[in-house]
Amino acid sequence: MDKDQGKTGGVKGYLTKRRLCVVGFIMLLFFSFGFGVGVGFVWYTSNDTGLDAPIKISSTMSNNTQDLDDFHKVNLLRRSDVLTMTLWFAPIVWEGTYNSEILNEQFRQRNVTVGLTVFAIKKYVVFLKKFLETAEMYFMVGHRVNYYIFTDRPEEVPEVVLKEGRKKVVLPVQNYPRWQEISMRRMEMISNFFQQRFINEVSYLVCVDVDMRFNDQVGVEILSDLFGTLHPGFYAAERQSFTYEHRPASQAYVPSDEGDFYYAGGFFGGTVMEVYKLTKKCHEAMMVDKANGIEAIWHDESHLNKYFVYHKPTKILSPEYLWDDDMGRREILKKRRFLAVRKNHAAIRNK
Ligand code: 4GW
Ligand code: MN
């Protein structure tokens, strides 16, 4: 029998007039509660009153904050100068919105292993040393970590001493002549190693750019089924200025009245399964574009943004997690955890 038919039939018999009344009343309560919470979390952008501004937002909290402890909930209320929750109830992670002690304990008990994927193709191998050294200082300290280094120059991967419970896996991959393609093919390569490695080796994947260094703690507070990071150039911008792909001919097209945030291509992740779905879908979309002779304006980042419009992240990372001093006002941040390394474009690219 059809599954849905069965369900509907059951509901019909069950809903007598009286029960309908009760259900209606509960739904009314539910919706008014939801509205209250929704109104409570309005986007604050240019409020410069400092990070410890008085509580301004509604005191009703959603039950939907699954992975938040009480400390976290209270602090969500305090951080009223920035948006700390989306309208679909995904937390936005800023310093001061979580308790790392409690979270570390929870994830330690689960003995979670986190995979960090990074691509170092051609000259970009020069970034690996600083990247790995600083990751050892700040990335998932106290947890199990696998670094997955995708490179066409395995012999140039530096030897960096790793702490216990952390290992390096070098995955030899091909390079592509066009830099746009190097960046875009990351989606394909990540999805390719799902069966062979990730599914058996890690619980979560964190996928980042290599021209970066860690500068402060990046821990288990970022982990969730599917997470993206607010782009440092657009965290306070309006939708009209987001650089989504606006040509309908591309698979990355986002209509002008859609989209919540502009996410950075250089920091996303989630469970292995969610990252597989994301990378596979983005790669397939890029292949369709290629066949149609079109390439999205910001390459893989455009496809990632399109994906997040229709598959809402369950957690969002503030620009603390991908910062570039050339793009944003650093005074808005308590921490700059992961920083873009200045690069000499002429020397580093396409070599
Ligand atoms: C222009 O000549 C290039 S080369 C632009 C990117 C290139 C590139 C990028 C490369 O030669 N080798 C490489 O491994 N990548 C990977 O793609 C690397 O992981 C890098 O972090 C990522 C995205 O490129 P990007 O960091 O240069 O992009 P932006 O400037 O947006 O951070
Ligand atoms: Mn980069």
mmCIF file of N, CA and C in Angstrom, residues 96-189:
data_model
loop_
_atom_site.group_PDB
_atom_site.id
_atom_site.type_symbol
_atom_site.label_atom_id
_atom_site.label_comp_id
_atom_site.label_asym_id
_atom_site.label_seq_id
_atom_site.Cartn_x
_atom_site.Cartn_y
_atom_site.Cartn_z
ATOM 1 N N GLY A 96 31.671 33.912 22.636
ATOM 2 C CA GLY A 96 30.747 34.333 23.680
ATOM 3 C C GLY A 96 29.363 33.715 23.560
ATOM 4 N N THR A 97 29.126 32.941 22.508
ATOM 5 C CA THR A 97 27.790 32.344 22.350
ATOM 6 C C THR A 97 27.774 30.862 22.692
ATOM 7 N N TYR A 98 28.887 30.335 23.179
ATOM 8 C CA TYR A 98 28.915 28.899 23.490
ATOM 9 C C TYR A 98 29.884 28.655 24.638
ATOM 10 N N ASN A 99 29.748 27.495 25.242
ATOM 11 C CA ASN A 99 30.636 27.107 26.331
ATOM 12 C C ASN A 99 31.535 25.976 25.842
ATOM 13 N N SER A 100 32.791 26.284 25.573
ATOM 14 C CA SER A 100 33.645 25.264 24.960
ATOM 15 C C SER A 100 33.934 24.109 25.905
ATOM 16 N N GLU A 101 33.916 24.374 27.212
ATOM 17 C CA GLU A 101 34.195 23.284 28.151
ATOM 18 C C GLU A 101 33.146 22.185 28.028
ATOM 19 N N ILE A 102 31.885 22.603 28.056
ATOM 20 C CA ILE A 102 30.798 21.627 27.967
ATOM 21 C C ILE A 102 30.804 20.939 26.609
ATOM 22 N N LEU A 103 30.975 21.720 25.554
ATOM 23 C CA LEU A 103 30.969 21.133 24.209
ATOM 24 C C LEU A 103 32.130 20.155 24.031
ATOM 25 N N ASN A 104 33.312 20.542 24.508
ATOM 26 C CA ASN A 104 34.465 19.648 24.383
ATOM 27 C C ASN A 104 34.199 18.322 25.067
ATOM 28 N N GLU A 105 33.592 18.401 26.250
ATOM 29 C CA GLU A 105 33.278 17.190 27.004
ATOM 30 C C GLU A 105 32.321 16.305 26.199
ATOM 31 N N GLN A 106 31.272 16.928 25.641
ATOM 32 C CA GLN A 106 30.289 16.159 24.847
ATOM 33 C C GLN A 106 30.955 15.454 23.672
ATOM 34 N N PHE A 107 31.784 16.173 22.948
ATOM 35 C CA PHE A 107 32.401 15.581 21.756
ATOM 36 C C PHE A 107 33.502 14.584 22.121
ATOM 37 N N ARG A 108 34.174 14.807 23.263
ATOM 38 C CA ARG A 108 35.183 13.841 23.707
ATOM 39 C C ARG A 108 34.517 12.516 24.020
ATOM 40 N N GLN A 109 33.364 12.598 24.668
ATOM 41 C CA GLN A 109 32.651 11.360 25.014
ATOM 42 C C GLN A 109 32.262 10.575 23.775
ATOM 43 N N ARG A 110 31.952 11.292 22.716
ATOM 44 C CA ARG A 110 31.587 10.612 21.457
ATOM 45 C C ARG A 110 32.826 10.161 20.694
ATOM 46 N N ASN A 111 34.009 10.523 21.174
ATOM 47 C CA ASN A 111 35.267 10.175 20.518
ATOM 48 C C ASN A 111 35.243 10.494 19.016
ATOM 49 N N VAL A 112 34.823 11.712 18.736
ATOM 50 C CA VAL A 112 34.639 12.142 17.353
ATOM 51 C C VAL A 112 35.986 12.368 16.658
ATOM 52 N N THR A 113 36.078 11.956 15.394
ATOM 53 C CA THR A 113 37.241 12.315 14.576
ATOM 54 C C THR A 113 36.788 13.304 13.514
ATOM 55 N N VAL A 114 37.544 14.387 13.402
ATOM 56 C CA VAL A 114 37.190 15.430 12.440
ATOM 57 C C VAL A 114 38.192 15.414 11.289
ATOM 58 N N GLY A 115 37.695 15.424 10.064
ATOM 59 C CA GLY A 115 38.566 15.506 8.889
ATOM 60 C C GLY A 115 38.671 16.948 8.425
ATOM 61 N N LEU A 116 39.887 17.381 8.146
ATOM 62 C CA LEU A 116 40.081 18.739 7.616
ATOM 63 C C LEU A 116 40.623 18.579 6.194
ATOM 64 N N THR A 117 39.833 18.962 5.191
ATOM 65 C CA THR A 117 40.301 18.816 3.806
ATOM 66 C C THR A 117 40.905 20.124 3.330
ATOM 67 N N VAL A 118 42.018 19.995 2.616
ATOM 68 C CA VAL A 118 42.683 21.190 2.112
ATOM 69 C C VAL A 118 43.370 20.839 0.791
ATOM 70 N N PHE A 119 43.339 21.782 -0.139
ATOM 71 C CA PHE A 119 43.943 21.541 -1.453
ATOM 72 C C PHE A 119 45.191 22.388 -1.606
ATOM 73 N N ALA A 120 46.265 21.739 -2.027
ATOM 74 C CA ALA A 120 47.512 22.463 -2.281
ATOM 75 C C ALA A 120 48.013 22.012 -3.653
ATOM 76 N N ILE A 121 47.499 22.660 -4.677
ATOM 77 C CA ILE A 121 47.830 22.300 -6.054
ATOM 78 C C ILE A 121 48.857 23.312 -6.581
ATOM 79 N N LYS A 122 49.816 22.785 -7.303
ATOM 80 C CA LYS A 122 50.893 23.608 -7.850
ATOM 81 C C LYS A 122 51.549 24.449 -6.746
ATOM 82 N N LYS A 123 51.776 25.724 -7.029
ATOM 83 C CA LYS A 123 52.517 26.573 -6.084
ATOM 84 C C LYS A 123 51.863 26.702 -4.697
ATOM 85 N N TYR A 124 50.592 26.387 -4.612
ATOM 86 C CA TYR A 124 49.919 26.567 -3.319
ATOM 87 C C TYR A 124 50.442 25.631 -2.224
ATOM 88 N N VAL A 125 51.343 24.691 -2.582
ATOM 89 C CA VAL A 125 51.958 23.870 -1.530
ATOM 90 C C VAL A 125 52.738 24.744 -0.540
ATOM 91 N N VAL A 126 53.156 25.928 -0.971
ATOM 92 C CA VAL A 126 53.937 26.784 -0.053
ATOM 93 C C VAL A 126 53.126 27.189 1.184
ATOM 94 N N PHE A 127 51.798 27.144 1.065
ATOM 95 C CA PHE A 127 50.976 27.562 2.209
ATOM 96 C C PHE A 127 50.845 26.473 3.281
ATOM 97 N N LEU A 128 51.200 25.238 2.911
ATOM 98 C CA LEU A 128 50.905 24.104 3.800
ATOM 99 C C LEU A 128 51.603 24.180 5.163
ATOM 100 N N LYS A 129 52.843 24.627 5.156
ATOM 101 C CA LYS A 129 53.610 24.579 6.399
ATOM 102 C C LYS A 129 52.919 25.405 7.498
ATOM 103 N N LYS A 130 52.708 26.662 7.211
ATOM 104 C CA LYS A 130 52.076 27.549 8.196
ATOM 105 C C LYS A 130 50.663 27.052 8.528
ATOM 106 N N PHE A 131 49.964 26.608 7.497
ATOM 107 C CA PHE A 131 48.596 26.106 7.688
ATOM 108 C C PHE A 131 48.588 24.963 8.711
ATOM 109 N N LEU A 132 49.452 23.978 8.499
ATOM 110 C CA LEU A 132 49.459 22.805 9.384
ATOM 111 C C LEU A 132 50.003 23.141 10.771
ATOM 112 N N GLU A 133 51.045 23.941 10.808
ATOM 113 C CA GLU A 133 51.617 24.308 12.113
ATOM 114 C C GLU A 133 50.594 25.041 12.976
ATOM 115 N N THR A 134 49.873 25.953 12.367
ATOM 116 C CA THR A 134 48.901 26.719 13.160
ATOM 117 C C THR A 134 47.659 25.868 13.460
ATOM 118 N N ALA A 135 47.327 24.935 12.563
ATOM 119 C CA ALA A 135 46.209 24.025 12.842
ATOM 120 C C ALA A 135 46.524 23.166 14.059
ATOM 121 N N GLU A 136 47.778 22.774 14.185
ATOM 122 C CA GLU A 136 48.174 21.990 15.357
ATOM 123 C C GLU A 136 47.985 22.793 16.643
ATOM 124 N N MET A 137 48.116 24.092 16.551
ATOM 125 C CA MET A 137 47.952 24.925 17.749
ATOM 126 C C MET A 137 46.491 25.205 18.072
ATOM 127 N N TYR A 138 45.649 25.319 17.043
ATOM 128 C CA TYR A 138 44.304 25.851 17.272
ATOM 129 C C TYR A 138 43.127 25.011 16.774
ATOM 130 N N PHE A 139 43.357 24.077 15.880
ATOM 131 C CA PHE A 139 42.211 23.383 15.270
ATOM 132 C C PHE A 139 41.834 22.123 16.047
ATOM 133 N N MET A 140 40.651 22.124 16.610
ATOM 134 C CA MET A 140 40.101 20.945 17.293
ATOM 135 C C MET A 140 41.072 20.393 18.336
ATOM 136 N N VAL A 141 41.614 21.290 19.138
ATOM 137 C CA VAL A 141 42.580 20.879 20.163
ATOM 138 C C VAL A 141 41.918 19.876 21.121
ATOM 139 N N GLY A 142 42.605 18.759 21.341
ATOM 140 C CA GLY A 142 42.092 17.743 22.266
ATOM 141 C C GLY A 142 41.180 16.720 21.603
ATOM 142 N N HIS A 143 40.979 16.859 20.302
ATOM 143 C CA HIS A 143 40.126 15.900 19.581
ATOM 144 C C HIS A 143 40.946 15.188 18.510
ATOM 145 N N ARG A 144 40.350 14.126 17.973
ATOM 146 C CA ARG A 144 41.045 13.377 16.917
ATOM 147 C C ARG A 144 40.873 14.113 15.589
ATOM 148 N N VAL A 145 41.966 14.249 14.858
ATOM 149 C CA VAL A 145 41.921 15.010 13.593
ATOM 150 C C VAL A 145 42.661 14.259 12.494
ATOM 151 N N ASN A 146 42.056 14.179 11.326
ATOM 152 C CA ASN A 146 42.758 13.716 10.117
ATOM 153 C C ASN A 146 42.876 14.886 9.149
ATOM 154 N N TYR A 147 44.082 15.199 8.770
ATOM 155 C CA TYR A 147 44.273 16.204 7.725
ATOM 156 C C TYR A 147 44.277 15.480 6.385
ATOM 157 N N TYR A 148 43.391 15.883 5.483
ATOM 158 C CA TYR A 148 43.410 15.307 4.133
ATOM 159 C C TYR A 148 43.977 16.356 3.190
ATOM 160 N N ILE A 149 45.179 16.089 2.714
ATOM 161 C CA ILE A 149 45.867 17.059 1.862
ATOM 162 C C ILE A 149 45.817 16.575 0.418
ATOM 163 N N PHE A 150 45.019 17.254 -0.380
ATOM 164 C CA PHE A 150 44.904 16.931 -1.807
ATOM 165 C C PHE A 150 45.984 17.728 -2.546
ATOM 166 N N THR A 151 46.850 17.022 -3.246
ATOM 167 C CA THR A 151 47.921 17.752 -3.921
ATOM 168 C C THR A 151 48.412 17.009 -5.163
ATOM 169 N N ASP A 152 48.979 17.776 -6.089
ATOM 170 C CA ASP A 152 49.639 17.162 -7.248
ATOM 171 C C ASP A 152 51.148 17.087 -6.992
ATOM 172 N N ARG A 153 51.583 17.546 -5.814
ATOM 173 C CA ARG A 153 53.018 17.517 -5.476
ATOM 174 C C ARG A 153 53.245 16.876 -4.116
ATOM 175 N N PRO A 154 52.954 15.560 -4.009
ATOM 176 C CA PRO A 154 53.039 14.891 -2.701
ATOM 177 C C PRO A 154 54.415 15.024 -2.060
ATOM 178 N N GLU A 155 55.440 15.046 -2.902
ATOM 179 C CA GLU A 155 56.805 15.105 -2.350
ATOM 180 C C GLU A 155 57.110 16.454 -1.714
ATOM 181 N N GLU A 156 56.296 17.459 -2.004
ATOM 182 C CA GLU A 156 56.540 18.793 -1.431
ATOM 183 C C GLU A 156 55.692 19.097 -0.186
ATOM 184 N N VAL A 157 54.937 18.092 0.254
ATOM 185 C CA VAL A 157 54.152 18.298 1.484
ATOM 186 C C VAL A 157 55.122 18.319 2.668
ATOM 187 N N PRO A 158 55.118 19.391 3.463
ATOM 188 C CA PRO A 158 56.122 19.504 4.527
ATOM 189 C C PRO A 158 55.886 18.518 5.661
ATOM 190 N N GLU A 159 56.972 18.168 6.323
ATOM 191 C CA GLU A 159 56.887 17.331 7.525
ATOM 192 C C GLU A 159 56.580 18.243 8.697
ATOM 193 N N VAL A 160 55.431 18.086 9.265
ATOM 194 C CA VAL A 160 55.081 18.887 10.439
ATOM 195 C C VAL A 160 54.789 17.903 11.567
ATOM 196 N N VAL A 161 55.355 18.178 12.738
ATOM 197 C CA VAL A 161 55.134 17.270 13.870
ATOM 198 C C VAL A 161 53.688 17.394 14.348
ATOM 199 N N LEU A 162 53.003 16.251 14.408
ATOM 200 C CA LEU A 162 51.590 16.278 14.810
ATOM 201 C C LEU A 162 51.430 15.695 16.216
ATOM 202 N N LYS A 163 50.473 16.255 16.942
ATOM 203 C CA LYS A 163 50.214 15.764 18.299
ATOM 204 C C LYS A 163 49.489 14.421 18.223
ATOM 205 N N GLU A 164 49.420 13.757 19.368
ATOM 206 C CA GLU A 164 48.785 12.451 19.432
ATOM 207 C C GLU A 164 47.323 12.523 18.978
ATOM 208 N N GLY A 165 46.900 11.492 18.265
ATOM 209 C CA GLY A 165 45.510 11.443 17.818
ATOM 210 C C GLY A 165 45.263 12.228 16.540
ATOM 211 N N ARG A 166 46.351 12.754 15.959
ATOM 212 C CA ARG A 166 46.197 13.558 14.746
ATOM 213 C C ARG A 166 47.089 12.976 13.672
ATOM 214 N N LYS A 167 46.548 12.872 12.453
ATOM 215 C CA LYS A 167 47.396 12.346 11.375
ATOM 216 C C LYS A 167 47.150 13.050 10.058
ATOM 217 N N LYS A 168 48.106 12.844 9.180
ATOM 218 C CA LYS A 168 48.109 13.500 7.886
ATOM 219 C C LYS A 168 47.874 12.430 6.832
ATOM 220 N N VAL A 169 46.971 12.693 5.904
ATOM 221 C CA VAL A 169 46.744 11.761 4.798
ATOM 222 C C VAL A 169 46.949 12.557 3.514
ATOM 223 N N VAL A 170 47.937 12.162 2.727
ATOM 224 C CA VAL A 170 48.200 12.878 1.473
ATOM 225 C C VAL A 170 47.478 12.155 0.341
ATOM 226 N N LEU A 171 46.627 12.883 -0.355
ATOM 227 C CA LEU A 171 45.853 12.285 -1.448
ATOM 228 C C LEU A 171 46.328 12.880 -2.777
ATOM 229 N N PRO A 172 47.049 12.096 -3.562
ATOM 230 C CA PRO A 172 47.554 12.627 -4.836
ATOM 231 C C PRO A 172 46.396 12.815 -5.822
ATOM 232 N N VAL A 173 46.326 14.003 -6.388
ATOM 233 C CA VAL A 173 45.268 14.294 -7.370
ATOM 234 C C VAL A 173 45.901 15.043 -8.554
ATOM 235 N N GLN A 174 45.145 15.109 -9.631
ATOM 236 C CA GLN A 174 45.673 15.803 -10.808
ATOM 237 C C GLN A 174 45.505 17.316 -10.652
ATOM 238 N N ASN A 175 46.233 18.075 -11.464
ATOM 239 C CA ASN A 175 45.975 19.509 -11.452
ATOM 240 C C ASN A 175 45.250 19.893 -12.740
ATOM 241 N N TYR A 176 44.795 21.108 -12.788
ATOM 242 C CA TYR A 176 44.116 21.610 -13.980
ATOM 243 C C TYR A 176 44.796 22.903 -14.402
ATOM 244 N N PRO A 177 44.860 23.149 -15.723
ATOM 245 C CA PRO A 177 45.572 24.342 -16.182
ATOM 246 C C PRO A 177 44.920 25.651 -15.742
ATOM 247 N N ARG A 178 43.606 25.683 -15.673
ATOM 248 C CA ARG A 178 42.939 26.946 -15.303
ATOM 249 C C ARG A 178 42.721 26.989 -13.790
ATOM 250 N N TRP A 179 43.044 28.135 -13.193
ATOM 251 C CA TRP A 179 42.900 28.217 -11.730
ATOM 252 C C TRP A 179 41.445 28.095 -11.300
ATOM 253 N N GLN A 180 40.552 28.625 -12.132
ATOM 254 C CA GLN A 180 39.134 28.518 -11.784
ATOM 255 C C GLN A 180 38.747 27.047 -11.612
ATOM 256 N N GLU A 181 39.325 26.233 -12.490
ATOM 257 C CA GLU A 181 38.992 24.812 -12.437
ATOM 258 C C GLU A 181 39.635 24.126 -11.225
ATOM 259 N N ILE A 182 40.835 24.576 -10.856
ATOM 260 C CA ILE A 182 41.483 24.028 -9.653
ATOM 261 C C ILE A 182 40.547 24.233 -8.465
ATOM 262 N N SER A 183 40.037 25.457 -8.358
ATOM 263 C CA SER A 183 39.148 25.787 -7.253
ATOM 264 C C SER A 183 37.848 24.974 -7.337
ATOM 265 N N MET A 184 37.264 24.930 -8.531
ATOM 266 C CA MET A 184 35.966 24.259 -8.692
ATOM 267 C C MET A 184 36.037 22.744 -8.517
ATOM 268 N N ARG A 185 37.122 22.142 -8.988
ATOM 269 C CA ARG A 185 37.224 20.670 -8.939
ATOM 270 C C ARG A 185 37.357 20.136 -7.516
ATOM 271 N N ARG A 186 37.536 21.046 -6.563
ATOM 272 C CA ARG A 186 37.604 20.597 -5.175
ATOM 273 C C ARG A 186 36.323 19.853 -4.797
ATOM 274 N N MET A 187 35.194 20.327 -5.304
ATOM 275 C CA MET A 187 33.906 19.680 -4.985
ATOM 276 C C MET A 187 33.912 18.230 -5.467
ATOM 277 N N GLU A 188 34.398 18.034 -6.686
ATOM 278 C CA GLU A 188 34.429 16.680 -7.247
ATOM 279 C C GLU A 188 35.367 15.783 -6.438
ATOM 280 N N MET A 189 36.547 16.313 -6.137
ATOM 281 C CA MET A 189 37.550 15.483 -5.465
ATOM 282 C C MET A 189 37.117 15.120 -4.049
#
